[in-house]
Tab-separated table of C-alpha atoms in Angstrom:
chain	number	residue	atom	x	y	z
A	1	UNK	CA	-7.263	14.942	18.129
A	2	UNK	CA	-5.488	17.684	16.768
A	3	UNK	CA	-7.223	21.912	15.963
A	4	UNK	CA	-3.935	22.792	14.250
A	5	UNK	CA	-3.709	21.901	10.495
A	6	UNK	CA	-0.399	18.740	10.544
A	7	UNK	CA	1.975	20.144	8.418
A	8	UNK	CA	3.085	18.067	5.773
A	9	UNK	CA	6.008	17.620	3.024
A	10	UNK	CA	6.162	14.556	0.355
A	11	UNK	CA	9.462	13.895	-0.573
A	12	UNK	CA	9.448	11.924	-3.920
A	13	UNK	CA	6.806	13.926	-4.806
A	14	UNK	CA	6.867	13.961	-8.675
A	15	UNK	CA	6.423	10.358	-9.484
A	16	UNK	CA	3.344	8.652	-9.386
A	17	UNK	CA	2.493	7.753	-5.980
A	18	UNK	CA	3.996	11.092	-4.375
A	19	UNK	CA	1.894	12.926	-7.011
A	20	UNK	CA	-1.471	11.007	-5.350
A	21	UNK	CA	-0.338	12.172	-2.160
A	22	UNK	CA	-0.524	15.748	-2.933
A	23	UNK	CA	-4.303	15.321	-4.610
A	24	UNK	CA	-4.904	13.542	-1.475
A	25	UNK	CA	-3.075	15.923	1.169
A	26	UNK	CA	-4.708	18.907	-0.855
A	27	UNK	CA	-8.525	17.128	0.073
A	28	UNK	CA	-7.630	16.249	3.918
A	29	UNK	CA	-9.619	18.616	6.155
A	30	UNK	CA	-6.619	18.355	8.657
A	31	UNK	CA	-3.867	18.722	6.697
A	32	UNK	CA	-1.620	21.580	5.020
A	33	UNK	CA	1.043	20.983	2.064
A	34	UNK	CA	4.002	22.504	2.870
A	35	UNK	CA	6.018	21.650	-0.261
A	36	UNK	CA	6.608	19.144	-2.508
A	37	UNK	CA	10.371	17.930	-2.530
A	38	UNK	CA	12.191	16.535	-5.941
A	39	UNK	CA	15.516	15.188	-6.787
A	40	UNK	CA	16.386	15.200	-10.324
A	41	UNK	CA	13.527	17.697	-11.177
A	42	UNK	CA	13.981	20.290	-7.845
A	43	UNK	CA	14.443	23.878	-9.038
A	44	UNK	CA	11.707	23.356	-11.835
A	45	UNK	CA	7.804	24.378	-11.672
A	46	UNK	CA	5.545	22.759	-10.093
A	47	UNK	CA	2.844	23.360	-12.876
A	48	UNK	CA	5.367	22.113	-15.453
A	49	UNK	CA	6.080	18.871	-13.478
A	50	UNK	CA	2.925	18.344	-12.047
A	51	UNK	CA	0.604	19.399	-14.913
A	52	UNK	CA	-2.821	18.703	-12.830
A	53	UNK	CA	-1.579	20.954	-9.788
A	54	UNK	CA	-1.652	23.966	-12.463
A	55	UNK	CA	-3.565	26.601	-10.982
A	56	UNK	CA	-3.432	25.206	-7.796
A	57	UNK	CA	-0.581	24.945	-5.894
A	58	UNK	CA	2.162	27.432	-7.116
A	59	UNK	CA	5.799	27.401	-6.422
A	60	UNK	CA	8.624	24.969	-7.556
A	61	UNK	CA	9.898	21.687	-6.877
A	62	UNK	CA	12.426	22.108	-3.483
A	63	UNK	CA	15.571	19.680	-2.701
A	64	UNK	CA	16.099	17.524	0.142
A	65	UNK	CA	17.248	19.128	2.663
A	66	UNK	CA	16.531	17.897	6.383
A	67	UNK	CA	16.719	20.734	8.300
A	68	UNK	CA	14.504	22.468	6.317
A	69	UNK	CA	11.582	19.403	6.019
A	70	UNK	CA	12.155	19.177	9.909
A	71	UNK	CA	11.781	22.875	10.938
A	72	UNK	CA	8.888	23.301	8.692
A	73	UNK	CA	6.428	20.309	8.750
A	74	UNK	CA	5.385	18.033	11.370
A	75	UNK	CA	5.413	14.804	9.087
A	76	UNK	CA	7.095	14.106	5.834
A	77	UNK	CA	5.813	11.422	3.255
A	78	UNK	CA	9.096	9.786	1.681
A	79	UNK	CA	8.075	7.795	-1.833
A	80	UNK	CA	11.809	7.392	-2.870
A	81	UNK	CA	13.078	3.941	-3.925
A	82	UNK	CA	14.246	1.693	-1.545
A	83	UNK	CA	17.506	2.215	-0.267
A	84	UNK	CA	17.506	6.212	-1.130
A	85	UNK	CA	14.075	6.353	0.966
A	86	UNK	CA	16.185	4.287	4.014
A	87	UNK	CA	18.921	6.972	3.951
A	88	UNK	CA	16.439	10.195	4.015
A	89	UNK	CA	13.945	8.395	6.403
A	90	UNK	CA	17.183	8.207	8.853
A	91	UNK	CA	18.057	12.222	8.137
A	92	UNK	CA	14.362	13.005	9.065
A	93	UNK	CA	14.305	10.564	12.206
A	94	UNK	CA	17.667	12.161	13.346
A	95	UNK	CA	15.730	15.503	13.646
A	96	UNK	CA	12.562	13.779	15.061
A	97	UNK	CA	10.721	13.961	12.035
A	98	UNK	CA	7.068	11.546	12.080
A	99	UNK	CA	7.794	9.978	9.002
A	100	UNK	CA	5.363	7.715	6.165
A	101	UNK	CA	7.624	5.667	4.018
A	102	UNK	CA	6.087	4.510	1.169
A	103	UNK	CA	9.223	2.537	-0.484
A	104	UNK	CA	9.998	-1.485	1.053
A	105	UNK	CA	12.702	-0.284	3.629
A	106	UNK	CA	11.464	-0.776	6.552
A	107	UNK	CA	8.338	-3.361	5.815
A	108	UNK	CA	10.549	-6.080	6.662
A	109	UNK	CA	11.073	-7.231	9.653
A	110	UNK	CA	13.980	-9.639	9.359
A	111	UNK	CA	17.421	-8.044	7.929
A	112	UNK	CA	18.330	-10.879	5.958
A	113	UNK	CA	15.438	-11.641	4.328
A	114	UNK	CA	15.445	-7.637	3.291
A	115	UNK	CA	18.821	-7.833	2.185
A	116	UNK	CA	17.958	-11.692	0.382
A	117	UNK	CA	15.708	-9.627	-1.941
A	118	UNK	CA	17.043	-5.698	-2.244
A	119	UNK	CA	20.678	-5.938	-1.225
A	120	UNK	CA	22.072	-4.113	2.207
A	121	UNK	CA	20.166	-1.664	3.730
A	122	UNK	CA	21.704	1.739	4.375
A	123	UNK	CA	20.162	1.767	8.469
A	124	UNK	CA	19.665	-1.467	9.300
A	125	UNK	CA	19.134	0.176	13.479
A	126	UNK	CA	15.958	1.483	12.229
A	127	UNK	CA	13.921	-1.632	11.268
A	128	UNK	CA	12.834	-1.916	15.116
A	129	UNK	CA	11.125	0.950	15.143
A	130	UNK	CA	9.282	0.899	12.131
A	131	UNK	CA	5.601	-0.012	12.408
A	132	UNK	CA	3.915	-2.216	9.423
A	133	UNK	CA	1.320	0.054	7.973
A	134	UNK	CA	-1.646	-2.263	7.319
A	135	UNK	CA	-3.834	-0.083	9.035
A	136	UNK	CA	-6.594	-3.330	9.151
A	137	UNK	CA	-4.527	-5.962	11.448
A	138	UNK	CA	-1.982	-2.990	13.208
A	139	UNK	CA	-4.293	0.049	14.634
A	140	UNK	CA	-3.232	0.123	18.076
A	141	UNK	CA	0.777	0.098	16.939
A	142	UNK	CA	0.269	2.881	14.465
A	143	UNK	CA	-1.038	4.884	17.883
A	144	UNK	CA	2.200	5.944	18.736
A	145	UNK	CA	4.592	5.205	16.057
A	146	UNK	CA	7.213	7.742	14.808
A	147	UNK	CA	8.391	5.556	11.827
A	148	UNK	CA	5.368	3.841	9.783
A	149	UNK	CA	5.916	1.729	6.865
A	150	UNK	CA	3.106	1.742	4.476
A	151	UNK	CA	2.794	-1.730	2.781
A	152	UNK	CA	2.940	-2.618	-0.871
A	153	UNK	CA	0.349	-2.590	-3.192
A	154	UNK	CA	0.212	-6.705	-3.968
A	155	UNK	CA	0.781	-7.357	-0.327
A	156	UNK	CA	-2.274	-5.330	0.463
A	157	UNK	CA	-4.639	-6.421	-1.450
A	158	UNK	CA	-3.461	-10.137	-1.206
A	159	UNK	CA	-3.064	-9.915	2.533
A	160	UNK	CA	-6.877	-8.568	3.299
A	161	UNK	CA	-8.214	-11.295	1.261
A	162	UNK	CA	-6.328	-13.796	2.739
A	163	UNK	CA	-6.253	-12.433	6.476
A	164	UNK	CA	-9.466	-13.447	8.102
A	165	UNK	CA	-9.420	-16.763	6.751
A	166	UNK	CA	-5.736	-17.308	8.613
A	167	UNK	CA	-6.814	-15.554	11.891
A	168	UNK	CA	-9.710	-18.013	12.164
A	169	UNK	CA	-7.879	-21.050	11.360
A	170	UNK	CA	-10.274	-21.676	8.088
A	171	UNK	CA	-7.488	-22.839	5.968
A	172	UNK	CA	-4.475	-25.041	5.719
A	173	UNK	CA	-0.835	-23.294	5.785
A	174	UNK	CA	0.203	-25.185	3.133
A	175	UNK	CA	-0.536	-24.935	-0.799
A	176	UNK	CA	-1.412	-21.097	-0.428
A	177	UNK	CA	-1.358	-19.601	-3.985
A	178	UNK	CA	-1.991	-16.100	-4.902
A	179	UNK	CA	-2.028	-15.081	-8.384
A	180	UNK	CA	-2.161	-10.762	-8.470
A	181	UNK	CA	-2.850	-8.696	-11.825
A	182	UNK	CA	-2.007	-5.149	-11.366
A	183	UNK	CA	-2.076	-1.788	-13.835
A	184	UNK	CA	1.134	-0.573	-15.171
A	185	UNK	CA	1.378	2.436	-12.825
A	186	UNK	CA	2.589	0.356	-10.320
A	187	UNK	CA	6.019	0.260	-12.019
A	188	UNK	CA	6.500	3.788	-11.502
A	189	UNK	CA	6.667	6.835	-13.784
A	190	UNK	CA	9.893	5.682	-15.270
A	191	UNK	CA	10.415	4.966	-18.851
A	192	UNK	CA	10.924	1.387	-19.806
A	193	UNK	CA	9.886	-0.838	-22.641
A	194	UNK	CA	8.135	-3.458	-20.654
A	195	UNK	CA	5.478	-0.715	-19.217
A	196	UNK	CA	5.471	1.341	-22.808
A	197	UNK	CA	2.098	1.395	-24.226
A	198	UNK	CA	2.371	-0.600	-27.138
A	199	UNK	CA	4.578	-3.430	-25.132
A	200	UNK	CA	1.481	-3.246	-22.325
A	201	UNK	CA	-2.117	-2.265	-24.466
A	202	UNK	CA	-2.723	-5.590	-26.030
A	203	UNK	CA	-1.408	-8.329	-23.876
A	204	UNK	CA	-1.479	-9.558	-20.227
A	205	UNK	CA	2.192	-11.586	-18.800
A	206	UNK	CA	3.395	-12.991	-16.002
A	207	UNK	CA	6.674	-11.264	-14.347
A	208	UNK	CA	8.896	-12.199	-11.780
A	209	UNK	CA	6.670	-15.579	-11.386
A	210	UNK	CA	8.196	-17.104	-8.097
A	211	UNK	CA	10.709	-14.850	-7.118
A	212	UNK	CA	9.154	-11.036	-6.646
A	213	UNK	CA	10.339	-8.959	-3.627
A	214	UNK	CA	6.452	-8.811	-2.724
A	215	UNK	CA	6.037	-12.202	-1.440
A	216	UNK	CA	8.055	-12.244	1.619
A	217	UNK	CA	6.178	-9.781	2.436
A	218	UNK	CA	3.192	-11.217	2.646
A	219	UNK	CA	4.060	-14.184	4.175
A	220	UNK	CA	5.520	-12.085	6.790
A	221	UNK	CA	2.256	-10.782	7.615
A	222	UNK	CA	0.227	-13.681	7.404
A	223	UNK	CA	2.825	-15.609	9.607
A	224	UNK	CA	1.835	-13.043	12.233
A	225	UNK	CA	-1.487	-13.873	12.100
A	226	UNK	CA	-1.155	-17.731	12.125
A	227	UNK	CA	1.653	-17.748	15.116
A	228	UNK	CA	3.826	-19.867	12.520
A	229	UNK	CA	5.183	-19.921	9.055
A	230	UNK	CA	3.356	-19.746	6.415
A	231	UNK	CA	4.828	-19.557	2.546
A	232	UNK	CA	2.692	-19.120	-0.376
A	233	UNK	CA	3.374	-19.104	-4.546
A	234	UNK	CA	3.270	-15.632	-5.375
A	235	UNK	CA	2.556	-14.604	-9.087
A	236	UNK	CA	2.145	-11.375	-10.640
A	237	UNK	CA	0.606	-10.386	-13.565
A	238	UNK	CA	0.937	-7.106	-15.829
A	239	UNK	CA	-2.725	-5.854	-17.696
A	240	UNK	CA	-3.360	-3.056	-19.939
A	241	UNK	CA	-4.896	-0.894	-17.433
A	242	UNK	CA	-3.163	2.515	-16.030
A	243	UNK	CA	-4.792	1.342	-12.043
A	244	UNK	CA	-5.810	-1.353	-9.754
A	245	UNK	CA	-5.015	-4.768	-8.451
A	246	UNK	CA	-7.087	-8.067	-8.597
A	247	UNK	CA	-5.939	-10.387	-6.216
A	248	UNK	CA	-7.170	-13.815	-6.220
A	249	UNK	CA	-5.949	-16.203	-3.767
A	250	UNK	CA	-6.723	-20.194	-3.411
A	251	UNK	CA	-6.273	-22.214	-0.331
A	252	UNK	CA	-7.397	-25.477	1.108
A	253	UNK	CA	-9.742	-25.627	3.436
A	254	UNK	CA	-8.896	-26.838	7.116
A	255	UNK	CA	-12.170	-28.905	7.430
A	256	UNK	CA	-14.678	-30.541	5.445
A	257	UNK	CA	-17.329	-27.849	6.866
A	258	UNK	CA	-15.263	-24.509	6.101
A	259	UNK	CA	-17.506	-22.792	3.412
A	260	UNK	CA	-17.065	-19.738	1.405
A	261	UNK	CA	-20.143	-18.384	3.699
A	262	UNK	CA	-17.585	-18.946	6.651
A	263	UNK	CA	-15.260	-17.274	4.821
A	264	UNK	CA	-17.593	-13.896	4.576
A	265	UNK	CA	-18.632	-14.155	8.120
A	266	UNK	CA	-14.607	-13.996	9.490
A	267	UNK	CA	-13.909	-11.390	6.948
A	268	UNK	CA	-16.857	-9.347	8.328
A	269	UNK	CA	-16.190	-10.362	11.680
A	270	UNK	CA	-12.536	-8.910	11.323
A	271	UNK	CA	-13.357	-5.882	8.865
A	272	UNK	CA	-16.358	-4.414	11.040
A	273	UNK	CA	-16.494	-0.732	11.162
A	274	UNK	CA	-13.405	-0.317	8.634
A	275	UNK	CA	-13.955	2.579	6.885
A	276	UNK	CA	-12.197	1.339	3.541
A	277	UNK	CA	-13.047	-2.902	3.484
A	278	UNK	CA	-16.033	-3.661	2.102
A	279	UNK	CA	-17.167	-7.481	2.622
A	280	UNK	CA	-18.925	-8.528	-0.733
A	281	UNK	CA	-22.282	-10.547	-0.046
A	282	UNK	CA	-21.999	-14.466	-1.526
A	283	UNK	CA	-21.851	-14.943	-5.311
A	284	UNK	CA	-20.709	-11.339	-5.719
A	285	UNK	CA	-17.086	-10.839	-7.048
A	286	UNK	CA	-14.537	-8.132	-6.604
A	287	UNK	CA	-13.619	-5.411	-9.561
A	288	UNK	CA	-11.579	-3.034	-9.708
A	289	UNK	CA	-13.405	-0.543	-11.407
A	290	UNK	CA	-15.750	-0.115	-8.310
A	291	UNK	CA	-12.642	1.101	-6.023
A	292	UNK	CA	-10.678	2.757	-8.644
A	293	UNK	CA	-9.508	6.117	-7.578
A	294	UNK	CA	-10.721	5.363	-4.296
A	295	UNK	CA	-9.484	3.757	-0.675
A	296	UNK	CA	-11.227	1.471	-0.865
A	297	UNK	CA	-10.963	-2.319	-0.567
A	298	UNK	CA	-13.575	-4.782	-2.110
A	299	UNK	CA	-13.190	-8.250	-0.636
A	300	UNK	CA	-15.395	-11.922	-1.729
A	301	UNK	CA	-15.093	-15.563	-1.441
A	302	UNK	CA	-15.610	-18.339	-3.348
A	303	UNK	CA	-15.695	-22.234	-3.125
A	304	UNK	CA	-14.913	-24.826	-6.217
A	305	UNK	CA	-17.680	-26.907	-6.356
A	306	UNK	CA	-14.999	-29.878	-7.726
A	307	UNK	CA	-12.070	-29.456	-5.697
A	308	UNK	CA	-13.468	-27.802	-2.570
A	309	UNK	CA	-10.195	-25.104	-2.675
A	310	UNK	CA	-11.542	-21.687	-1.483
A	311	UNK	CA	-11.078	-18.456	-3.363
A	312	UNK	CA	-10.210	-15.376	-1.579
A	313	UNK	CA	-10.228	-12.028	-3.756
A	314	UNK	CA	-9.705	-8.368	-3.531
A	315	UNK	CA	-9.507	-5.901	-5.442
A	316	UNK	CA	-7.912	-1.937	-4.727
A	317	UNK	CA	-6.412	0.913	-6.591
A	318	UNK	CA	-2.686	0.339	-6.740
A	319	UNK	CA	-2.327	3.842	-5.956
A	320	UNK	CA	-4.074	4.582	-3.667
A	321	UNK	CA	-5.153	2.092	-0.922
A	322	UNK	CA	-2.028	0.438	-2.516
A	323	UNK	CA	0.415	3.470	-1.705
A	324	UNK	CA	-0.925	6.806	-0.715
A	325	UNK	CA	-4.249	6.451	0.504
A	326	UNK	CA	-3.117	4.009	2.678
A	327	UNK	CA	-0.045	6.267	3.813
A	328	UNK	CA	-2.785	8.844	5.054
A	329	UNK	CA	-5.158	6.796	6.531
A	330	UNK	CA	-1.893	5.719	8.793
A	331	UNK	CA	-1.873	9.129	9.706
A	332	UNK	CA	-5.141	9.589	10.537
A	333	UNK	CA	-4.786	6.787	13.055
A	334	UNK	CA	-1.132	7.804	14.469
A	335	UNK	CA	-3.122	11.775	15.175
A	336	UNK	CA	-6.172	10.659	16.458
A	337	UNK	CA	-8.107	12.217	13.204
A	338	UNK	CA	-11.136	9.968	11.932
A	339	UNK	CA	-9.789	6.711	10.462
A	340	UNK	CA	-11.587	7.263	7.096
A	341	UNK	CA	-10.950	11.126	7.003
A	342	UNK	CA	-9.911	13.047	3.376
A	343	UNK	CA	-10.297	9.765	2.095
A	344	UNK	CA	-14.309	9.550	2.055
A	345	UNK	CA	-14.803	9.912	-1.928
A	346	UNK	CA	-16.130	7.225	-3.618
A	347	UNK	CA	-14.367	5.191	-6.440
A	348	UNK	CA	-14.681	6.964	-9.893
A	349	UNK	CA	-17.027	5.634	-12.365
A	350	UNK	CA	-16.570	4.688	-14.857
């Protein structure tokens, strides 16, 4: 464990999930902002970028500029879009920088299946040494890792559900269907007309129905788990909420006596002492205004009385176990720190 405050720098740090990373840096016991690094807005204030940090943390917005993250902080959080996070990751790994990338370029583990959904990637040498940040199923790789790739938001929440009952053999391989509604924050801070208010605030769609860049990734990590492939039908949904992620998952089960109460006892089985899942008891469901704001993870399963299928669900905060919570508690288990530490506060209610 470490006496000195880690010094720390988020790149991207004016859009949504860079923004939750300073309110989240600024709370960690252990850690000290450095600065907060911009691209189109570097130059400008702080206070007029970052309204909330008014009063708080002075200064301005500073540009990339390697040398500079590298001689001053001893990690850097990158929440760039893909491809322009791959090519500053590889500046900051150059100059030995510990770095927390919160965009998809280096979740991935095959190439082709990375460049099958987001076109070539910029440092393809790099995707070796990247270490999936699902802090749940890879603890002891995150020990020593120099290059940590937190996971998406849909992929976490959809993976946790789904994980205990694949590690345990509980359901078939086959037929997997997750169907994932998530607030409109998780497209960003850009302007656009599908996430403007009056296109969002009375209506709930499908997008990308069978062919979003999320679901390779969580058949990647579910694959792990089974020791073979496994593909599911992937569907997201857009609500009129600003946070949060409902994932709820259905899957056959592997045997007539595979119950949802079997279910529970692998998730708590695999989730015990996690200081962000919470196992729901039977009959209770997940919401996501109990872990809103917070890093934590509500997980509960079901059975259909008719059909049998089991229901899996979770439910997070898009932004933060989703993105940036998540991208510190991978810190806290590459330093040593307590796995659950700055990120203690409960969800905010209501």
């Amino acid at each position: 464990m470490t006496s000195k405050p880690i010094r720390a720098i988020v790149v991207g740090g004016t859009g949504y999930t860079g923004a939750e990373l300073v309110r989240l840096i600024l709370g960690h016991p252990s850690l000290e902002l450095v600065s907060i690094v911009g691209n189109k807005t570097a130059g400008q204030s702080l206070a007029s970028v970052l309204p909330s940090l008014r009063g708080i943390v002075d200064g301005t917005v500073q540009p990339f500029e390697p040398d500079a993250i590298a001689e001053r902080a001893d990690v850097a959080f990158c929440a760039l879009p893909h491809a322009a996070s791959a090519e500053a990751v590889s500046a900051l790994r150059q100059r030995g920088q510990t770095v927390f990338d919160l965009s998809a370029d280096f979740r991935l583990d095959d190439l082709a299946v990375y460049e099958a959904w987001y076109g070539k990637h910029p440092v393809p040498e790099l995707l070796s040494e990247a270490v999936y940040g699902l802090v749940e199923l890879h603890r002891e790789e995150l020990e020593g890792a120099d290059l940590i790739a937190v996971p998406g938001c849909y992929p976490t929440a959809s993976t946790l559900a789904l994980a205990p009952l694949v590690n345990n053999g509980l359901i078939r391989p086959e037929g997997i269907v997750v169907d994932a509604k998530s607030g409109v924050s998780g497209a960003g801070r850009g302007l656009s007309a599908a996430t403007h208010f009056p296109e969002t605030a009375e209506g709930v769609r499908a997008y990308k129905a069978g062919a979003h860049r999320h679901g390779p990734e969580i058949e990647q990590e579910l694959s792990r788990l089974a020791g073979a492939p496994i593909q599911i039908a992937f569907v997201p949904h857009l609500i009129p909420m600003t946070r949060g992620i409902l994932a709820t998952c259905y899957a056959q089960p592997s045997g007539s006596k595979v119950t949802a109460a079997a279910c529970l006892e692998a998730a708590r089985a695999l989730y015990a002492g996690s200081p962000s899942v919470q196992v729901l008891e039977e009959g209770a469901h997940p919401d996501t205004l109990w872990v809103r704001g917070s890093n934590r993870v509500h997980v509960g399963y079901a059975q259909d009385r008719s059909s049998g299928t089991l229901i899996a669900m979770s439910a997070i905060d898009n932004l933060v176990k989703g993105a940036s919570g998540q991208a510190i508690q991978c810190l806290n288990v590459r330093f040593g720190l307590p796995e659950g530490a700055g990120l203690e506060a409960p969800a905010q209610w209501p």
